[in-house]
Short mmCIF file of C-alpha atoms and ligand atoms in Angstrom, two decimals:
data_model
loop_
_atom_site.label_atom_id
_atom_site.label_comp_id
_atom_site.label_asym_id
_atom_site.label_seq_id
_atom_site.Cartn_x
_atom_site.Cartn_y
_atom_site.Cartn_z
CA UNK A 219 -103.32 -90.48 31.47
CA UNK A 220 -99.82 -90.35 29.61
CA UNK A 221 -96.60 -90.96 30.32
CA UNK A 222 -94.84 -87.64 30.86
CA UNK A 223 -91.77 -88.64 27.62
CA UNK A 224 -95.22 -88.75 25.87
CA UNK A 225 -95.86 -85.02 25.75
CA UNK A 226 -95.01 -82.58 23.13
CA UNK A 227 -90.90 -81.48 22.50
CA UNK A 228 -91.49 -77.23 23.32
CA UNK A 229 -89.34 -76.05 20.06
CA UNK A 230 -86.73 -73.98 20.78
CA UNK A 231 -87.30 -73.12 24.30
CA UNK A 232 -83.68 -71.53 25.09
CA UNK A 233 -84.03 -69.10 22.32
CA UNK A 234 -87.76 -68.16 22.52
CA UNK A 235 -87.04 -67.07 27.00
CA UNK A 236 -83.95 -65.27 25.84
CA UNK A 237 -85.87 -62.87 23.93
CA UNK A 238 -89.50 -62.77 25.15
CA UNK A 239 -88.70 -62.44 28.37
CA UNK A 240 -87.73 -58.70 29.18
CA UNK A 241 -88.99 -58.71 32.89
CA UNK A 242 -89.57 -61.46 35.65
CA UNK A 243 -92.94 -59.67 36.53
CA UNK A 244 -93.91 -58.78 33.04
CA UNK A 245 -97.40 -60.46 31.59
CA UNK A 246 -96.77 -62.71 29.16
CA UNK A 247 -99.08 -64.38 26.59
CA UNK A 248 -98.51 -67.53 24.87
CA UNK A 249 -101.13 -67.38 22.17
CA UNK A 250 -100.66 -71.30 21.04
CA UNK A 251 -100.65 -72.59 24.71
CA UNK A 252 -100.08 -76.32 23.30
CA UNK A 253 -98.88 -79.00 26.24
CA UNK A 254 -97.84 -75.87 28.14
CA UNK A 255 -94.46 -76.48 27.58
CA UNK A 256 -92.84 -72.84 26.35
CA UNK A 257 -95.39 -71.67 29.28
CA UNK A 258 -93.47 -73.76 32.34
CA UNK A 259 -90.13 -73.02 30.76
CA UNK A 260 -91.39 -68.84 31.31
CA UNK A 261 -92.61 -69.65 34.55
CA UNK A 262 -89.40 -71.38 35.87
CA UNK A 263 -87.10 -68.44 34.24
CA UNK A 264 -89.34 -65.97 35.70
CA UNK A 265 -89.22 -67.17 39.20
CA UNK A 266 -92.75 -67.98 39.29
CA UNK A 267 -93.61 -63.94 38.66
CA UNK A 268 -94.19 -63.17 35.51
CA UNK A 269 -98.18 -63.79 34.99
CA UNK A 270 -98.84 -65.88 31.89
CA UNK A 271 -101.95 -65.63 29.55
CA UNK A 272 -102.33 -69.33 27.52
CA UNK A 273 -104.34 -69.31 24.43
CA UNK A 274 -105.25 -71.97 22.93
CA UNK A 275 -108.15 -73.01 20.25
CA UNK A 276 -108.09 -76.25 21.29
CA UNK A 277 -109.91 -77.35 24.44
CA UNK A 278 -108.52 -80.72 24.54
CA UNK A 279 -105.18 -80.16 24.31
CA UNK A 280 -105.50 -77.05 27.02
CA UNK A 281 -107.40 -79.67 29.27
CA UNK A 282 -103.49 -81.29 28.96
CA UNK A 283 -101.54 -78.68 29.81
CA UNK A 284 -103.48 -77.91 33.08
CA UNK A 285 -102.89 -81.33 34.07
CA UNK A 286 -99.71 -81.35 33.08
CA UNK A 287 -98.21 -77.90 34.91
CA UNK A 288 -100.83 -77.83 37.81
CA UNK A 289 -98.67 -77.25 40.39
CA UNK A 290 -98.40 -73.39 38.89
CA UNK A 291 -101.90 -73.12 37.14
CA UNK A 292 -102.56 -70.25 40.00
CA UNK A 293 -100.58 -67.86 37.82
CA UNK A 294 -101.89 -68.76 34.95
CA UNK A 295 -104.98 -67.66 33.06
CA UNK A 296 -106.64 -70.38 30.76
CA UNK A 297 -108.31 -69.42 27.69
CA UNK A 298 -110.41 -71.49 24.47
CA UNK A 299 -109.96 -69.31 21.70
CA UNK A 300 -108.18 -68.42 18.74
CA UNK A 301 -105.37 -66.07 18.48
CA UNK A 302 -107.10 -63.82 15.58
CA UNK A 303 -109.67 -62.48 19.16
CA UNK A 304 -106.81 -61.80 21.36
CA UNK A 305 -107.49 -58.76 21.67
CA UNK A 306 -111.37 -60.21 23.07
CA UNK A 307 -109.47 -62.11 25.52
CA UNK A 308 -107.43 -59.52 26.86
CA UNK A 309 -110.52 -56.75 27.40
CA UNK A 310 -111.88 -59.89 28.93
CA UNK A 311 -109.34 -59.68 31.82
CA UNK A 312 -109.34 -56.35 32.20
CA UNK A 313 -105.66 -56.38 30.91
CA UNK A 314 -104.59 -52.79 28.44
CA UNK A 315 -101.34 -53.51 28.06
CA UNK A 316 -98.59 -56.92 28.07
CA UNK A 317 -94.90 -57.43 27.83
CA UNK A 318 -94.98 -60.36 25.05
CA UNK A 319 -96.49 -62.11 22.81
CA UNK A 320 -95.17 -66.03 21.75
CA UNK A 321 -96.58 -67.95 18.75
CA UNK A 322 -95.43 -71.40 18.79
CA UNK A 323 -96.99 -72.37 15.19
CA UNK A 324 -97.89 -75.30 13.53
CA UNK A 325 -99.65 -78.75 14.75
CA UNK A 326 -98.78 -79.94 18.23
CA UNK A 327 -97.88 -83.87 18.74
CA UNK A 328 -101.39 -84.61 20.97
CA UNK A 329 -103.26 -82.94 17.94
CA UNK A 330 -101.45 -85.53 15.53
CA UNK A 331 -101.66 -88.65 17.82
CA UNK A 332 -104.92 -87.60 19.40
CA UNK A 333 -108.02 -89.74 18.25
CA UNK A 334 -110.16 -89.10 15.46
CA UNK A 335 -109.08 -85.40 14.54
CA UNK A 336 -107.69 -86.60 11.30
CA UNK A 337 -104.48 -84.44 11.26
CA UNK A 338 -102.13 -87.42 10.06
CA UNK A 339 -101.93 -90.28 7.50
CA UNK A 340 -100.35 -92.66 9.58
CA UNK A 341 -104.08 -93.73 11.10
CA UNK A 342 -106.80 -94.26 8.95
CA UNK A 343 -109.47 -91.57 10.48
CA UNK A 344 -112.32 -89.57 9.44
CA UNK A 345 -110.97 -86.39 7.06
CA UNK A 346 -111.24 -83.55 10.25
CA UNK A 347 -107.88 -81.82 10.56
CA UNK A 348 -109.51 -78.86 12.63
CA UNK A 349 -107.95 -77.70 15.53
CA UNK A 350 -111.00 -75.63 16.93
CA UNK A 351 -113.33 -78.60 17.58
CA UNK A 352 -115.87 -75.96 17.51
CA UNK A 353 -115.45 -75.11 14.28
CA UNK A 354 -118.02 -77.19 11.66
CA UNK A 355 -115.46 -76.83 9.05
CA UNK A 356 -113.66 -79.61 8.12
CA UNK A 357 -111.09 -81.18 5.63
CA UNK A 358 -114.07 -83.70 4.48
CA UNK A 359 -115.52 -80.44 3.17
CA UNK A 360 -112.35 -78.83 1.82
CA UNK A 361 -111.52 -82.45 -0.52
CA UNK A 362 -115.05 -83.40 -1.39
CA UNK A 363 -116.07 -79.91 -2.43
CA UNK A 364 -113.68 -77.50 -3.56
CA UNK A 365 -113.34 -76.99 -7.19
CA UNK A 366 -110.58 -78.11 -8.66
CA UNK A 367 -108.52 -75.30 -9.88
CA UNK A 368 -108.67 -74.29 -5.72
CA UNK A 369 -107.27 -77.41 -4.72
CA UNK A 370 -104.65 -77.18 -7.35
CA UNK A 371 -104.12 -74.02 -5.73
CA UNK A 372 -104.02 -74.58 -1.91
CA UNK A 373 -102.06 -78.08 -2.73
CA UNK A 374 -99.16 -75.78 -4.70
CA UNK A 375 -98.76 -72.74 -2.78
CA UNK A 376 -99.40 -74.48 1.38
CA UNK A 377 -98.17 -77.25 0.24
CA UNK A 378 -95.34 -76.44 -1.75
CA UNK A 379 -96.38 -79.15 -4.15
CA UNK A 380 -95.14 -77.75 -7.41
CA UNK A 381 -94.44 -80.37 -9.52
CA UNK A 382 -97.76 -82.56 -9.27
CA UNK A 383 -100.70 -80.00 -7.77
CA UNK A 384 -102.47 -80.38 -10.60
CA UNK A 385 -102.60 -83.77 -10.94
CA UNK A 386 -103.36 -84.65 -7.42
CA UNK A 387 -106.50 -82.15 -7.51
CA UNK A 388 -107.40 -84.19 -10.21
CA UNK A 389 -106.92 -87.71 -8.70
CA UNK A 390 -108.87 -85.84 -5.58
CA UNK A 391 -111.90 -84.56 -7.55
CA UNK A 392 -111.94 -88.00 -9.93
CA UNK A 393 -112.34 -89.90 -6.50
CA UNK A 394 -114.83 -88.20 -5.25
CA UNK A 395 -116.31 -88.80 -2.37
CA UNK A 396 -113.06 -89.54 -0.03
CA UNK A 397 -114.44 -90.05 3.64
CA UNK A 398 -110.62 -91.03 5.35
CA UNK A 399 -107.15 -90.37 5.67
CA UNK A 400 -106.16 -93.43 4.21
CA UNK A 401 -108.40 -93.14 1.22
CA UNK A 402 -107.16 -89.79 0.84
CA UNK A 403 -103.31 -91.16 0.46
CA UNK A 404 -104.64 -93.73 -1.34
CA UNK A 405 -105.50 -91.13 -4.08
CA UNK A 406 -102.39 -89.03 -3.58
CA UNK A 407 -100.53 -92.35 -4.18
CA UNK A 408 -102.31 -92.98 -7.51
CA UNK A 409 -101.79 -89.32 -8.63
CA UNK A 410 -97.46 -89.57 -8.19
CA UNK A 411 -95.63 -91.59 -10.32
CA UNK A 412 -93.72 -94.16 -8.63
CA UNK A 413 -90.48 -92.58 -8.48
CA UNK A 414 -91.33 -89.47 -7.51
CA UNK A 415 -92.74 -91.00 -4.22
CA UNK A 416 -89.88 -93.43 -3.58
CA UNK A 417 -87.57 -90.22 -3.85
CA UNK A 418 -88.88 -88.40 -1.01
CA UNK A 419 -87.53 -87.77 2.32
CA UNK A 420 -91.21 -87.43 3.96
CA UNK A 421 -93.98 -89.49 3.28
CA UNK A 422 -95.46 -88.69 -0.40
CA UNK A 423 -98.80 -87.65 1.52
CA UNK A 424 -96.89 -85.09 4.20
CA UNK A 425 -97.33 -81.59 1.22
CA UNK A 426 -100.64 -82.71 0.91
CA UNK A 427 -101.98 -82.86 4.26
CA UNK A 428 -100.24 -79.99 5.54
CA UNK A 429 -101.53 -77.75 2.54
CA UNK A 430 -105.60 -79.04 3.59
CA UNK A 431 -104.57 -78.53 7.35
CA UNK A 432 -103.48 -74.74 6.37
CA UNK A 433 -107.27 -74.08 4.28
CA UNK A 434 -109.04 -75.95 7.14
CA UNK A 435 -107.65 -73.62 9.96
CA UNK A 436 -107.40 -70.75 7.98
CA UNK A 437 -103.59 -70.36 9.37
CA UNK A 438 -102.51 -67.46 7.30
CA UNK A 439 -105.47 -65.48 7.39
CA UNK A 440 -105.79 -65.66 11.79
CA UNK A 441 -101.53 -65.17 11.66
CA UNK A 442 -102.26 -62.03 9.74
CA UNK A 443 -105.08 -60.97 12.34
CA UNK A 444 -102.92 -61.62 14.94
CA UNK A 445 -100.50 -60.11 14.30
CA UNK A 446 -101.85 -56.87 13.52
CA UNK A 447 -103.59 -56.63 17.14
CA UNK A 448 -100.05 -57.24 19.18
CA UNK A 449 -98.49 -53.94 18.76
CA UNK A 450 -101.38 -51.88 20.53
CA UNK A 451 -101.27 -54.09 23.37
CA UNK A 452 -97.40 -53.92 24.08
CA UNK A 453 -95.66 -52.22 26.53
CA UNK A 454 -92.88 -50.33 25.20
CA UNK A 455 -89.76 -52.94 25.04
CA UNK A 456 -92.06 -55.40 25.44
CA UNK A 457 -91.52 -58.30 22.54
CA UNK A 458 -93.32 -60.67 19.88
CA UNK A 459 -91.45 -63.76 19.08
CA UNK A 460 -92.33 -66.00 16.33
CA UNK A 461 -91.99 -69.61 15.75
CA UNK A 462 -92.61 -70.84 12.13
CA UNK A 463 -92.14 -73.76 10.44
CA UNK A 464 -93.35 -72.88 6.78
CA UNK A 465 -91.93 -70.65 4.40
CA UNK A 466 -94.90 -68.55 3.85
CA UNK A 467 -95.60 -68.48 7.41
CA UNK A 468 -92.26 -67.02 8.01
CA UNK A 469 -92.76 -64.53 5.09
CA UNK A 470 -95.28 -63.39 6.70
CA UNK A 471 -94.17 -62.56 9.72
CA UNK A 472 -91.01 -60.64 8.26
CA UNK A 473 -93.28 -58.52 6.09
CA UNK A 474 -95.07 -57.63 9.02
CA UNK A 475 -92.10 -57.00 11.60
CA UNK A 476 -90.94 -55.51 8.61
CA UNK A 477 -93.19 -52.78 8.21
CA UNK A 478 -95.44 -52.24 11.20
CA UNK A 479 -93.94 -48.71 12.24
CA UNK A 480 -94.48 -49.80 16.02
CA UNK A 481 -91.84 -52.35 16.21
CA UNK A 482 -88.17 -52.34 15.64
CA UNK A 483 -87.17 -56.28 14.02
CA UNK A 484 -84.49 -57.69 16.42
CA UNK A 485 -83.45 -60.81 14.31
CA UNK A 486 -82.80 -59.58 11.07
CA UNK A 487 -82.07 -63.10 9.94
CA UNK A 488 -84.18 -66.08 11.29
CA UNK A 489 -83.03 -67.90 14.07
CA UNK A 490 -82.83 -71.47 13.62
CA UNK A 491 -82.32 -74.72 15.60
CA UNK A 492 -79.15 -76.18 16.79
CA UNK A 493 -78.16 -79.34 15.04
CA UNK A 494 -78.49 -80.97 18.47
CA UNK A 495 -82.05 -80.01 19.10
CA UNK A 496 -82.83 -80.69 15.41
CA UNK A 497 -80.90 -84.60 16.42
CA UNK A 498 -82.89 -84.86 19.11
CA UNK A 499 -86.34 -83.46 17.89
CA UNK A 500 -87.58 -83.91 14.34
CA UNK A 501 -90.29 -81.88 14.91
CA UNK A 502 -87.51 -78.66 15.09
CA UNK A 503 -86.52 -79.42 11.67
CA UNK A 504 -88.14 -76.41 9.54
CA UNK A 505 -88.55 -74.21 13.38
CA UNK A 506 -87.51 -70.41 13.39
CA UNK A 507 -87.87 -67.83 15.39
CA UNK A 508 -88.02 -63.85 14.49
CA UNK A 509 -88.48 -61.17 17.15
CA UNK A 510 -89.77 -57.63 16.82
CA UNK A 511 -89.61 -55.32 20.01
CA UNK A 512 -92.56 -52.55 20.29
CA UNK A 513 -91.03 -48.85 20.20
N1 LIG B 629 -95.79 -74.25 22.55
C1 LIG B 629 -96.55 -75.45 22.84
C2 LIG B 629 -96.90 -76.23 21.58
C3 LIG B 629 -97.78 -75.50 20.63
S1 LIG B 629 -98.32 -76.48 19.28
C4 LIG B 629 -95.78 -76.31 23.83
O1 LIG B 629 -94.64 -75.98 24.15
O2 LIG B 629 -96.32 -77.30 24.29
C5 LIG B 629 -99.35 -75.35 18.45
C6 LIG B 629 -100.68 -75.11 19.11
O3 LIG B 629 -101.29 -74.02 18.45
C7 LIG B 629 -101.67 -76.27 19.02
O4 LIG B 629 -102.01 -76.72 20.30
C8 LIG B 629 -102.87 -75.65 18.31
O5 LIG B 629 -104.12 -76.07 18.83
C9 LIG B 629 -102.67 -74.19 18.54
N2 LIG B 629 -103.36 -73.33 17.58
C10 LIG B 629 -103.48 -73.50 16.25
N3 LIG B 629 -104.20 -72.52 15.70
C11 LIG B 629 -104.55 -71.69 16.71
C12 LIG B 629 -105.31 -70.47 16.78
N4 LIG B 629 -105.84 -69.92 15.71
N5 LIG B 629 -105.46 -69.91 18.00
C13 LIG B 629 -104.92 -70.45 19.11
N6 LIG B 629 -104.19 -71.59 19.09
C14 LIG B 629 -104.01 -72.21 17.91
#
């Protein structure tokens, strides 16, 4: 079992309770469950009354945060599945309406240190990157048989690769067949020229990866889904909050608060990070958080 400084860094905690949280005996549901650590930090500020819903695609990472909050699992409700069937979930219970709605977005640190699911470059693992383990789609699939001109595309716009898309799709599809991380970065090393790699803050391979972890998952797409099942399940006042941590994540989002005609947008700009938290977590870096309230 791990050491409890092991687990995931909750993002923003502070900020996400001061605006989900509109009731201590509200229902709450955190639709990317994680460690379970945004879902102990809502049970402690609630008193131990609000009920919380965690969602979670996957298993093995919910099989962590029920060890890891089990002394107040009783009020919570433990679900496998994927935001974009919330709506499944919550007919399931029996439950017509809630009072929010959290997205914490983005990889959590068990999926990237976890064995064998392929989400980082620093081990050299099969090329997986799915966070359903259900799913039979995986990034060996994406990178050994996408066309090009799509991987030029995925690597540019998730990625925000501008400069050298092209040319790594090319490296990719030259290489062909690429089994492993490390063979992957391998080719993304060949395809930059030397000084464009030694310039960067993040590893060369991080635009990459992130861009085939975004196509694997289908991030955008289930966001979207989401999103536009939350307001018919809200009480009125009741709240979605938001965390993203890429641009067209965040984008969006804002279109959506933007123009649903059931919600009123309570953050007109983003809400970002201190500079502590971003000190004392890296993982807060590119974090914000927007917040609509149903009408
Ligand atoms: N808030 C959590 C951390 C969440 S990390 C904490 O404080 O510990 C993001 C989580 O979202 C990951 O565990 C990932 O498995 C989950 N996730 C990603 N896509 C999902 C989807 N479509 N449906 C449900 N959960 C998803």
């Amino acid at each position: 079992m791990r050491k409890y400084d092991d687990y995931h860094k909750s993002v923003m905690v502070e900020e996400v309770l001061k605006f989900l949280i509109t009731k201590d005996d509200g229902i709450y549901v955190d639709c990317t469950a994680g460690e379970g650590g945004h879902i102990k930090a809502i049970y402690e500020k609630t008193n131990g009354k609000a009920k919380i819903i965690a969602v979670d695609v996957d298993y093995e990472v919910l099989e962590i945060a029920e060890d890891r909050i089990k002394e107040i699992t009783n009020k919570i409700e433990f679900f496998k599945a994927s935001y974009k069937d919330i709506d499944i979930v919550l007919h399931g219970l029996g439950i017509k309406k809630v009072d929010g709605f959290l997205m914490d977005l983005g990889v959590s640190t068990f999926q990237l240190k976890g064995e064998n699911r392929g989400f980082t470059f620093m081990k050299n693992e099969p090329l997986d990157m799915r966070m359903d383990p259900d799913s039979d789609f995986t990034a060996w699939t994406v990178i050994n048989e996408y066309p090009e001109e799509e991987l030029s595309k995925i690597i540019f716009e998730y990625g925000e690769e501008f400069k050298f898309a092209r040319r790594i799709a090319r490296y990719i599809v030259n290489s062909r067949p690429i089994n492993t991380t490390f063979e992957l970065v391998e080719v993304i090393k060949k395809a930059l020229p030397p000084k464009e790699r030694y310039r960067r803050k993040r590893h060369f391979a991080t635009r990459t990866f992130q861009a085939i972890r975004i196509e694997v998952n289908r991030e955008f797409d289930n966001i979207r889904t989401a999103l536009e099942k939350f307001p018919e399940f809200l009480n009125t006042g009741g709240r979605i909050c938001i965390i993203s941590f890429h641009s067209l994540e965040d984008k969006i989002v804002k279109n959506f608060f933007r123009s649903n005609e059931k919600l009123k947008l309570l953050t007109k700009k983003p809400i970002l990070p201190t500079d502590e938290e971003i000190k004392s977590n890296p993982r807060a870096r590119s974090a914000r958080i927007r917040v609509a309230e149903r009408i």
